[in-house]
mmCIF file of C-alpha atoms in Angstrom:
data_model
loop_
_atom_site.group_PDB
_atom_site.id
_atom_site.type_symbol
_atom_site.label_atom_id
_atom_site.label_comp_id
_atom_site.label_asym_id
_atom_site.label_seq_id
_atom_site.Cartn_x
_atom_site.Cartn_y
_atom_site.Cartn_z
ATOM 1 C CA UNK A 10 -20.075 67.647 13.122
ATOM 2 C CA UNK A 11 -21.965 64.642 11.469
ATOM 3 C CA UNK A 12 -20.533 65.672 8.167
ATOM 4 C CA UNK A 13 -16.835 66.114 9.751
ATOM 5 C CA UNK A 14 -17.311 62.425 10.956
ATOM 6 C CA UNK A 15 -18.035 61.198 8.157
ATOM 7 C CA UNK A 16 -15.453 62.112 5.883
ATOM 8 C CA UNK A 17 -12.928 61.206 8.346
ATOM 9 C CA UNK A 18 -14.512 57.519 7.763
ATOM 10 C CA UNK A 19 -14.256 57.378 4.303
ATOM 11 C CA UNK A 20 -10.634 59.023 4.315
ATOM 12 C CA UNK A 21 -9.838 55.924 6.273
ATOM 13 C CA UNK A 22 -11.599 53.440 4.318
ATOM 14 C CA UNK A 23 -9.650 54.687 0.979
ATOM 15 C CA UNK A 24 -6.689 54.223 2.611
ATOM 16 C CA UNK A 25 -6.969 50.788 3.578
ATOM 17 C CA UNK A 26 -5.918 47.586 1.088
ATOM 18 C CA UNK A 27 -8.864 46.238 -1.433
ATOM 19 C CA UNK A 28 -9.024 43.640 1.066
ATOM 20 C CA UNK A 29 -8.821 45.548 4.575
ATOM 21 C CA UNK A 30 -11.369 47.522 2.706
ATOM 22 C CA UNK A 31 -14.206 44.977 2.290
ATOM 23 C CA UNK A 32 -13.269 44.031 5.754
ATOM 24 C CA UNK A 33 -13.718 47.575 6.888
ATOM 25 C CA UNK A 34 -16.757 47.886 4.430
ATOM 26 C CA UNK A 35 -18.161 44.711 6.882
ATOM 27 C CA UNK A 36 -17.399 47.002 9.432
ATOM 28 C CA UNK A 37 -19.748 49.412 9.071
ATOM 29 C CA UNK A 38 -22.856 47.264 8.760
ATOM 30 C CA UNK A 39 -22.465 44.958 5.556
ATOM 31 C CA UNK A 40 -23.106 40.869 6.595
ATOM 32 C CA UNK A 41 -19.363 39.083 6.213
ATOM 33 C CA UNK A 42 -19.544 35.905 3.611
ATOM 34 C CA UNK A 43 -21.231 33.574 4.029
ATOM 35 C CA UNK A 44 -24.501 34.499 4.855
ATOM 36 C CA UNK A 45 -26.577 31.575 3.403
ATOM 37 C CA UNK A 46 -25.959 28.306 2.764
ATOM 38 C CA UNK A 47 -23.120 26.891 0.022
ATOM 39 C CA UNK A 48 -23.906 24.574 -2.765
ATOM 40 C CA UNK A 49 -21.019 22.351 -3.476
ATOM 41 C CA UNK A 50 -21.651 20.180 -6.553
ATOM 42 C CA UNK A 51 -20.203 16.821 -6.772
ATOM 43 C CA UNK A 52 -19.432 15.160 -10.356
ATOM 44 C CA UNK A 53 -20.256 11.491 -9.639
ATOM 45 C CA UNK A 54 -23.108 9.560 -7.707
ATOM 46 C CA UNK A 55 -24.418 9.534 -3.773
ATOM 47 C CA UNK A 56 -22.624 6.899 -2.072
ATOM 48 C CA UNK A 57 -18.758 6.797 -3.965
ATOM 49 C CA UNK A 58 -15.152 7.966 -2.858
ATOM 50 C CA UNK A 59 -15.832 11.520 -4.315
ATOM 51 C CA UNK A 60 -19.258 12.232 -2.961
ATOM 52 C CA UNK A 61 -18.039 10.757 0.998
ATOM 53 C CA UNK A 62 -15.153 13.205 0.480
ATOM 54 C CA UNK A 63 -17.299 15.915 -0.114
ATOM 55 C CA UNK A 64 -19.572 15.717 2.578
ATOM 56 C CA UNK A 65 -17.082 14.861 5.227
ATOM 57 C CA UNK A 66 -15.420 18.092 4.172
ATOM 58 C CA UNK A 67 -18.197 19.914 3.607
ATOM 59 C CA UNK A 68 -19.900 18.826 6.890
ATOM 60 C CA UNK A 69 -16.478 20.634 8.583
ATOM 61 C CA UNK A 70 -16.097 23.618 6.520
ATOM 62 C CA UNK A 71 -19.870 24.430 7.268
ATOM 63 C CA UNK A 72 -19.559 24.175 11.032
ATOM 64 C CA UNK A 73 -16.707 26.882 11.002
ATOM 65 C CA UNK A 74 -18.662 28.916 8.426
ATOM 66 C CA UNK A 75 -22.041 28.681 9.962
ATOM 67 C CA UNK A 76 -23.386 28.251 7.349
ATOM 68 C CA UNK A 77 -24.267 24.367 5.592
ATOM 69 C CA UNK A 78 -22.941 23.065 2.581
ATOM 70 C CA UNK A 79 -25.569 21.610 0.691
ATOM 71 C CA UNK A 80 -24.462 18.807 -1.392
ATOM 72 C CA UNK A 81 -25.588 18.758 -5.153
ATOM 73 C CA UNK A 82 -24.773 15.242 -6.816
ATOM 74 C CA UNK A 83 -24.456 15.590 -10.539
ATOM 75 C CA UNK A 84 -23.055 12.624 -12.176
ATOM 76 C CA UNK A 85 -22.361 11.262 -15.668
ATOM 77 C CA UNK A 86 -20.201 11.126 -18.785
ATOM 78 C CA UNK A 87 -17.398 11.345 -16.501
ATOM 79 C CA UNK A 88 -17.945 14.264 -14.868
ATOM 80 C CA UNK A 89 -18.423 16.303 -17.339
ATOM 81 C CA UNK A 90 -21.930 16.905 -16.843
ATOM 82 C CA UNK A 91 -21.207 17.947 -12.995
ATOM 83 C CA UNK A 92 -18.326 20.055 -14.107
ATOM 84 C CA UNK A 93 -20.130 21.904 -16.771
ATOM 85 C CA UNK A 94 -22.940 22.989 -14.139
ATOM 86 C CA UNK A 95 -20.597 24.362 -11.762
ATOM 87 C CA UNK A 96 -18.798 26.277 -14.712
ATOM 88 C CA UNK A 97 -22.086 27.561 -15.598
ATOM 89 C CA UNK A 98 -23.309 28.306 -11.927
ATOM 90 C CA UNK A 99 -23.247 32.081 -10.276
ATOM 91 C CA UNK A 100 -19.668 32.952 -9.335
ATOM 92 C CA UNK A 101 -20.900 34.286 -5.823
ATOM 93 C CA UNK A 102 -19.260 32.183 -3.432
ATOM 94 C CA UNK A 103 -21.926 30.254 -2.660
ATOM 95 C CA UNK A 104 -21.548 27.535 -5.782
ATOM 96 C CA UNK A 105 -18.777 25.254 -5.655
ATOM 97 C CA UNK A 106 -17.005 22.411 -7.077
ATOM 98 C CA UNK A 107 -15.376 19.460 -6.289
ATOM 99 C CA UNK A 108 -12.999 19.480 -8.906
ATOM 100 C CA UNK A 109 -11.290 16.065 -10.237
ATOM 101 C CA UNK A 110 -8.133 14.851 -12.235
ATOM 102 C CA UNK A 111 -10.626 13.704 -14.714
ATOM 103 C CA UNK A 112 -12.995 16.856 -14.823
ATOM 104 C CA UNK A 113 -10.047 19.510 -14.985
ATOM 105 C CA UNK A 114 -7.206 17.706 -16.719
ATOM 106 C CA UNK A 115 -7.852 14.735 -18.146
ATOM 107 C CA UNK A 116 -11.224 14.527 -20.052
ATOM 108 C CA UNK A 117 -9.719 17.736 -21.921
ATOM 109 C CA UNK A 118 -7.304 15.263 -24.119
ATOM 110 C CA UNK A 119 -9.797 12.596 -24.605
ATOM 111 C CA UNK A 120 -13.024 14.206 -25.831
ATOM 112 C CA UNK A 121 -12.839 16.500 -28.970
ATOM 113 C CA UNK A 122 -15.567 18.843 -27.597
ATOM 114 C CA UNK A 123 -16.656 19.672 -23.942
ATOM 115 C CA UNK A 124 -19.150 21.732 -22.884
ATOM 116 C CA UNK A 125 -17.186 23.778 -20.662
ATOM 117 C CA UNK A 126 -13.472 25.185 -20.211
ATOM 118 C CA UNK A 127 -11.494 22.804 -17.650
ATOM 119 C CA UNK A 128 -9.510 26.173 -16.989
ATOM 120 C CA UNK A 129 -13.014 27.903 -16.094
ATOM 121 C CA UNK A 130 -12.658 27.367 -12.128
ATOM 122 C CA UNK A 131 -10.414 29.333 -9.530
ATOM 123 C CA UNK A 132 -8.627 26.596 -7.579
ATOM 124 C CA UNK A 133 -9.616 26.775 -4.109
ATOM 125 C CA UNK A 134 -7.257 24.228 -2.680
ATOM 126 C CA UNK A 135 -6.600 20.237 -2.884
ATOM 127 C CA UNK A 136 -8.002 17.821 -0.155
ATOM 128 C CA UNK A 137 -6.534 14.715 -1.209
ATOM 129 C CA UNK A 138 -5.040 11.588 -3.490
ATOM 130 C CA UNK A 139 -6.078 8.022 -3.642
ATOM 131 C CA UNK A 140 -3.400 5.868 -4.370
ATOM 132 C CA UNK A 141 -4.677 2.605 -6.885
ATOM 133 C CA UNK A 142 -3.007 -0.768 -5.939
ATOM 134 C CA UNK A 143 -2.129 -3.329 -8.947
ATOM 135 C CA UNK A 144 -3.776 -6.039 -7.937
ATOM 136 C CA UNK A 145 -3.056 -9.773 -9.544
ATOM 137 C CA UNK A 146 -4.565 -12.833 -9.998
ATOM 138 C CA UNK A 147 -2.657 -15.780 -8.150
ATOM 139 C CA UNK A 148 -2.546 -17.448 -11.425
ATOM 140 C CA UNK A 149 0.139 -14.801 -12.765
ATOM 141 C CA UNK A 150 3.715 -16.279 -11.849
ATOM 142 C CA UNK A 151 4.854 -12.513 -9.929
ATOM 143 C CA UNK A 152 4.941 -11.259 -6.648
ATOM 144 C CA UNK A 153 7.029 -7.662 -7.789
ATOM 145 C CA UNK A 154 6.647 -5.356 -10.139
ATOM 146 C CA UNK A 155 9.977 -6.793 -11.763
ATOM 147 C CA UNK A 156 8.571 -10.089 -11.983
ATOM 148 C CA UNK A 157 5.658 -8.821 -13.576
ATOM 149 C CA UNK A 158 7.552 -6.717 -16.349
ATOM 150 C CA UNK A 159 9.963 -10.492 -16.571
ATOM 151 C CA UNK A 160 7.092 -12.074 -17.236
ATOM 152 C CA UNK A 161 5.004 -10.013 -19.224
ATOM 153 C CA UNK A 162 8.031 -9.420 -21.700
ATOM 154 C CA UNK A 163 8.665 -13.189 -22.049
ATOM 155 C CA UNK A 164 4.796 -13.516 -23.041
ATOM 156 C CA UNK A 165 4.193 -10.831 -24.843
ATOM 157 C CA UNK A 166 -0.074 -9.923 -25.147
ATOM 158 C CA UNK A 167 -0.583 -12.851 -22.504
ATOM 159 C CA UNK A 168 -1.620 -10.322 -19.682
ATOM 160 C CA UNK A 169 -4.666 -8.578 -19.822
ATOM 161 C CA UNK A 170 -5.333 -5.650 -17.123
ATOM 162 C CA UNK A 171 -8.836 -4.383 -16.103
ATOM 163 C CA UNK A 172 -9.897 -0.579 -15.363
ATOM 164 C CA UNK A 173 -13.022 0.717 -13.818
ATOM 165 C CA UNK A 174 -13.756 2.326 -17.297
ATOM 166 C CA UNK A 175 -12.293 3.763 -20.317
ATOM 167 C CA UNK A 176 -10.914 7.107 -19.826
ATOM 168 C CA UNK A 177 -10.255 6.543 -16.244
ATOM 169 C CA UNK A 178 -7.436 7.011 -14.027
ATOM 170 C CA UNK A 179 -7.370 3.743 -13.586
ATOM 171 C CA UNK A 180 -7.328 2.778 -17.415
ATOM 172 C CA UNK A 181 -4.459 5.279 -17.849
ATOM 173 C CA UNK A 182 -2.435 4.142 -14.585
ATOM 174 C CA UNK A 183 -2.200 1.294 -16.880
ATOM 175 C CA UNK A 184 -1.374 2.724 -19.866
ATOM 176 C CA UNK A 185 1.471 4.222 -18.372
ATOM 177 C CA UNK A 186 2.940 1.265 -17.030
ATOM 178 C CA UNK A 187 2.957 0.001 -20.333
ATOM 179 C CA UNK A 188 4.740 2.781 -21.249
ATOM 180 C CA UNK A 189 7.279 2.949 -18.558
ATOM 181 C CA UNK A 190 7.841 -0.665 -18.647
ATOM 182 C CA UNK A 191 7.662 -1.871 -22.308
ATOM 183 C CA UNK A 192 4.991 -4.377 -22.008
ATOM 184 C CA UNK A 193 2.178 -5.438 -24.277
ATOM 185 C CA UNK A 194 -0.878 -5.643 -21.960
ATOM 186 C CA UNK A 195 -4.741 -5.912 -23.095
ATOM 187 C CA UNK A 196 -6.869 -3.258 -21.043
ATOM 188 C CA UNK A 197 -10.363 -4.596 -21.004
ATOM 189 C CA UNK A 198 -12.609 -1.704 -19.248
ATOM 190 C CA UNK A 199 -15.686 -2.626 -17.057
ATOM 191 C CA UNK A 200 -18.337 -0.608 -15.385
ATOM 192 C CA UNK A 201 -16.352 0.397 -12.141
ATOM 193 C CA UNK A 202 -15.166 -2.088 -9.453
ATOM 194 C CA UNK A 203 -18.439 -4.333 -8.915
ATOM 195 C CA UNK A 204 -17.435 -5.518 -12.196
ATOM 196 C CA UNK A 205 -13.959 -5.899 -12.377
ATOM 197 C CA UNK A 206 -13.587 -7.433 -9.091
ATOM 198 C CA UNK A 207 -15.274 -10.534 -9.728
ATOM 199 C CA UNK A 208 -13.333 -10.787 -13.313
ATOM 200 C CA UNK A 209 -9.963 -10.672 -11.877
ATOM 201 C CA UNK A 210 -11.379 -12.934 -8.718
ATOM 202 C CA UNK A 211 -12.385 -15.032 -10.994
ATOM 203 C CA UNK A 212 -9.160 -15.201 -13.352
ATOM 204 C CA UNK A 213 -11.032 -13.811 -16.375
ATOM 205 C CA UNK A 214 -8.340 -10.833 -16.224
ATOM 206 C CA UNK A 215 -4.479 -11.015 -14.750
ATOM 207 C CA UNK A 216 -4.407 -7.822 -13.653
ATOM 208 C CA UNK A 217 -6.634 -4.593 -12.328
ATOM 209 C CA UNK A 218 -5.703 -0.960 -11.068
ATOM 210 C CA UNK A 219 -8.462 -0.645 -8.398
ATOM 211 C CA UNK A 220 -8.120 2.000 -5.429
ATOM 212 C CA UNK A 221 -7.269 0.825 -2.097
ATOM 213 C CA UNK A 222 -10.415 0.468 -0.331
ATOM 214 C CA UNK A 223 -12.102 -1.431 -2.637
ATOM 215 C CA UNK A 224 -9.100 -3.858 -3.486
ATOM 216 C CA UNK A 225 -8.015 -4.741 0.091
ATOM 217 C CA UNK A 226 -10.384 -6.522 1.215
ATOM 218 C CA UNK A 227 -9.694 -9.552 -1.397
ATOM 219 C CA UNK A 228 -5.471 -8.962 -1.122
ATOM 220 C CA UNK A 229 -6.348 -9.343 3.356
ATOM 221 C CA UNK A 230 -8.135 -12.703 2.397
ATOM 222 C CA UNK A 231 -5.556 -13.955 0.020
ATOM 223 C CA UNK A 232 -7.882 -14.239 -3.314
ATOM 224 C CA UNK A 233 -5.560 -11.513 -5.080
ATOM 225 C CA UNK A 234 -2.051 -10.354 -4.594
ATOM 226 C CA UNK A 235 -0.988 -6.410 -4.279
ATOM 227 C CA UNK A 236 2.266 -5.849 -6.347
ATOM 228 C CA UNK A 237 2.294 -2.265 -6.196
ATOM 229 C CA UNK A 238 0.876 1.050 -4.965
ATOM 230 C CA UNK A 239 1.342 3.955 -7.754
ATOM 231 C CA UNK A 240 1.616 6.971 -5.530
ATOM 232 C CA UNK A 241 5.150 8.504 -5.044
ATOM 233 C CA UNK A 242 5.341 7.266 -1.479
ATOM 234 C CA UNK A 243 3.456 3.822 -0.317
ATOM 235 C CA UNK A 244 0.215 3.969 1.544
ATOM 236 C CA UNK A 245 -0.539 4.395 5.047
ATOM 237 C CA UNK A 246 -3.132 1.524 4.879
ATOM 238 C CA UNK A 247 -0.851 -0.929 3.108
ATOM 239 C CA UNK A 248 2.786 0.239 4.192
ATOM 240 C CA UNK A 249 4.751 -3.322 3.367
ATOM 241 C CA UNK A 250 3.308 -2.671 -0.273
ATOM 242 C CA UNK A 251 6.000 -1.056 -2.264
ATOM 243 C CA UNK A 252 5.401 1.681 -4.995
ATOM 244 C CA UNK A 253 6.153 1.175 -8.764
ATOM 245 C CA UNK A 254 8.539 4.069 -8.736
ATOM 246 C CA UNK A 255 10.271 2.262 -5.894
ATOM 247 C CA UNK A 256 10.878 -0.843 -7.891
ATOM 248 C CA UNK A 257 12.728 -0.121 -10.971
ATOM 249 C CA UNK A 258 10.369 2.654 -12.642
ATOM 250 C CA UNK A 259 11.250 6.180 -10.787
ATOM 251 C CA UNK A 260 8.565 8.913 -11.743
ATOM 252 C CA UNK A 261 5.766 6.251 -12.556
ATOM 253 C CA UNK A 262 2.939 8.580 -9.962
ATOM 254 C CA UNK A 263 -0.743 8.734 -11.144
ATOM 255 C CA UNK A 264 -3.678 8.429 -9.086
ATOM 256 C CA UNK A 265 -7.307 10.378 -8.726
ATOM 257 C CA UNK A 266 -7.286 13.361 -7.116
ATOM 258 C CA UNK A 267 -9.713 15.669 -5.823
ATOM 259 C CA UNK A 268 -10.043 19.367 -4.854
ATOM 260 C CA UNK A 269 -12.297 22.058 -3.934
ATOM 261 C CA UNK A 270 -13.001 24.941 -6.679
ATOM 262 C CA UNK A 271 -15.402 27.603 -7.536
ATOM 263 C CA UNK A 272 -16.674 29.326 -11.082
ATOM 264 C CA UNK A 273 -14.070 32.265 -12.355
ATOM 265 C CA UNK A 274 -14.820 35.246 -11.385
ATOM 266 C CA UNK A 275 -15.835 34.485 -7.915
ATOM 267 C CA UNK A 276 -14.973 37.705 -5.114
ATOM 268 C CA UNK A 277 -11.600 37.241 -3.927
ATOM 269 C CA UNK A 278 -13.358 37.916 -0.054
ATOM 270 C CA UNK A 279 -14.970 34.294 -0.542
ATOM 271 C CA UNK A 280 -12.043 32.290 -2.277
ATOM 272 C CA UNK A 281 -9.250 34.394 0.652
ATOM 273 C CA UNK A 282 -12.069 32.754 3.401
ATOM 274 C CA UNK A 283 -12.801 29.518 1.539
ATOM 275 C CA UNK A 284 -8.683 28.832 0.711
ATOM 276 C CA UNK A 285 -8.386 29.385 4.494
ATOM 277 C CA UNK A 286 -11.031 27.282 6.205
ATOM 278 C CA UNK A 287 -9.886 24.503 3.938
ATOM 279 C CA UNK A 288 -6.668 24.868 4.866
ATOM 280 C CA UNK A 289 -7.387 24.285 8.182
ATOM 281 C CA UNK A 290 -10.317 21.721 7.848
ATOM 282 C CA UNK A 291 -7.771 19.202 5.951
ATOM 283 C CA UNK A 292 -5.404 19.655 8.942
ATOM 284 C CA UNK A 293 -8.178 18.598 11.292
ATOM 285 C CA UNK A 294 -7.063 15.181 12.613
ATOM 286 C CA UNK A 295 -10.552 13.670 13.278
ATOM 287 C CA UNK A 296 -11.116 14.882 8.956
ATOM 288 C CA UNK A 297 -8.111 13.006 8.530
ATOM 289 C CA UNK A 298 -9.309 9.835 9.975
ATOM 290 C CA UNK A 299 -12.366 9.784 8.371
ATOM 291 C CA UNK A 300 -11.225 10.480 4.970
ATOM 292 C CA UNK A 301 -8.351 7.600 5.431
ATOM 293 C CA UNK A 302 -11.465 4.916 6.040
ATOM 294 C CA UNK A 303 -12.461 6.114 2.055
ATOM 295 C CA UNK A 304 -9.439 5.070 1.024
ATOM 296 C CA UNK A 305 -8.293 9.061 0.956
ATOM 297 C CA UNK A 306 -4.788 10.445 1.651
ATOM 298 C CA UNK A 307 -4.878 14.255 2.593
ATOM 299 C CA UNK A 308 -2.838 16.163 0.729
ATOM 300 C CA UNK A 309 -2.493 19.807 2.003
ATOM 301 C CA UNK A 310 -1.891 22.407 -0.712
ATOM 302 C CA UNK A 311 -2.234 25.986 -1.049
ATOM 303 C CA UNK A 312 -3.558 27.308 -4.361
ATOM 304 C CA UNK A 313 -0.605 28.015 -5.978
ATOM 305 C CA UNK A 314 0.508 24.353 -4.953
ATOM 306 C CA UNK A 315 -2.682 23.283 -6.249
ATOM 307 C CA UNK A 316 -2.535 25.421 -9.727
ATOM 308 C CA UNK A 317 1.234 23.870 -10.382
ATOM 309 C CA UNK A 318 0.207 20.392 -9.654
ATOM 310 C CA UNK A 319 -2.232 20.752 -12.587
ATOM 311 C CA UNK A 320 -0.187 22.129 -14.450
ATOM 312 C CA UNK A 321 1.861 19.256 -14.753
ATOM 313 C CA UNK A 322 -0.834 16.942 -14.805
ATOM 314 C CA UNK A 323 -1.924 18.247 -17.719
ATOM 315 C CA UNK A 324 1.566 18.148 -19.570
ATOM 316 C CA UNK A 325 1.905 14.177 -18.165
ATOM 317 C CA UNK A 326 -1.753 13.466 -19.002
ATOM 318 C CA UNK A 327 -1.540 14.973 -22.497
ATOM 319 C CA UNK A 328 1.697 12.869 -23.735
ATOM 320 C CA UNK A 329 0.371 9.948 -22.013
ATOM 321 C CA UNK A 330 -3.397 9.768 -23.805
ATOM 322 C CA UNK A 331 -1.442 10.869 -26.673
ATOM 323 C CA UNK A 332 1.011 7.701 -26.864
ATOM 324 C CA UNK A 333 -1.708 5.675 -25.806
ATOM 325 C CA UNK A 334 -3.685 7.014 -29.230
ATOM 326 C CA UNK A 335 -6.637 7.340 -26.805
ATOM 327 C CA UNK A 336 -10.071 8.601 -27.328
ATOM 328 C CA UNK A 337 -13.430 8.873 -26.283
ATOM 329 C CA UNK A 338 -15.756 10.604 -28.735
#
């Protein structure tokens, strides 16, 4: 009788999809993921726009999972090191990535070795965008992207534009608007935006690509003057602030990005449950809110959204860097 039973079980269990299968494996007595608690590295420091992202989002994926994510902060040579350790981690579910523009497209065409494959991770799902605002100095005689490119061309290598860093989305957001618009522009990088700040506050530089949160403060008290957002659509935050695609430059879009990802080779049971609560925790409107005060736009994809949206970041990113003749050895 016992053995009768028990063949009848396992006739039904072969029948079943590979993925009704695990779920009828889990049936019969296995634990369902997760059963222990998630590590989800983050490539830059405690306290900046990537790591509040990541433990807002982790804080909500965690309470549906019941299980916490435990947040592992691994920053330097721009995110590189981060991104190499969650390459390297166990592909088991439980070790995760928050995956950047710069750690999975960009640093790829502007260091000649890295010490792990950008195309190492399964793509779990995108959380978000933050759009940079180009910020002026009062001194420079332009209020519009148009009167910027006016002026710019009629003093050529006059205009000098800051970046949080070389290599950076904001030094290439730059870049390609030197592209797109046929200026001559100096970049002059600084250490990220407690630096730059104070040299275009101070007039020492005409321009800076800064993100949102961190430039709106001094455009609200009048010390600098936002020409332009460079997402494809203007900002939420700063709606009366046109794009540069908007004003004369159609398909000028860069900005950083972030997403959640996880080592190849991870069990399709864990990315199918991770792709799903993340789907639903960027949806979440109280998520929403929270991410907005970071400066954060949520930007819903699924993973094959995700996967093409690289894709074409890296074709964009490569020409750009290219032109540019940049490099960071």
């Amino acid at each position: 009788m016992r053995r009768t039973f028990l063949k009848q079980m396992a006739t039904l269990g072969a029948g079943l999809s590979p993925l009704a299968s695990i779920e009828w494996a889990h049936a019969q007595g296995s634990s369902a993921y997760p059963t222990k608690p998630i590590r989800l590295i983050v490539p830059f420091p405690p306290g900046g726009g990537t790591d509040a992202i990541a433990r807002a989002v982790g804080e909500k994926m965690g309470a549906e999972l019941g299980q916490s994510f435990v947040i592992d902060n691994k920053p330097g040579a721009g995110g590189m090191i981060g991104a190499d350790a969650g390459a390297r981690a166990p592909a088991d579910g439980y070790n995760l990535l928050i995956g950047t523009n710069s750690t999975l497209v960009t640093n790829k065409y502007l260091y000649a070795k890295m010490p792990y494959d950008p195309a190492g991770f399964e793509l779990i799902g995108l959380i978000g965008i933050t759009p940079l605002l180009v910020l002026a100095n009062p001194s420079v005689p332009a209020k519009t992207v148009p009167e910027l490119v006016a002026y710019a061309k009629a003093n050529p290598g006059k205009l000098t534009y800051a970046s949080f860093g070389n290599g950076t989305t904001s030094h290439l957001a730059g870049e390609l608007f030197k592209q797109m618009a046929g200026v001559d522009m100096l970049h002059v990088p600084f250490k990220g935006a407690q630096e730059a700040l104070p040299a275009i506050i101070g007039g020492q530089v005409s321009l800076y690509f800064d993100t949102i949160v961190s430039g709106l403060p001094h455009v609200k008290s009048g010390k600098l003057n936002a020409l332009a957002v460079t997402s494809a659509h203007r900002s939420a935050i700063l709606p009366a602030v046109p794009t540069v695609a908007e004003q004369g430059y159609p398909g000028y879009e860069i900005y950083p990005w972030y997403g959640m990802v996880a080592p190849k080779g991870t069990p399709k049971e864990a990315l199918d449950k991770l792709r799903t609560v993340l789907g639903r925790t960027v949806r979440d409107p109280q998520l929403v809110e929270k991410l907005v005060a970071t400066g954060a736009e949520v930007t819903p994809m699924s993973a094959a959204e995700f996967a093409e949206m690289v894709r074409l970041d890296h074709a964009k990113t490569e020409k750009l860097v290219k032109t540019a003749a940049i490099s960071l050895q």
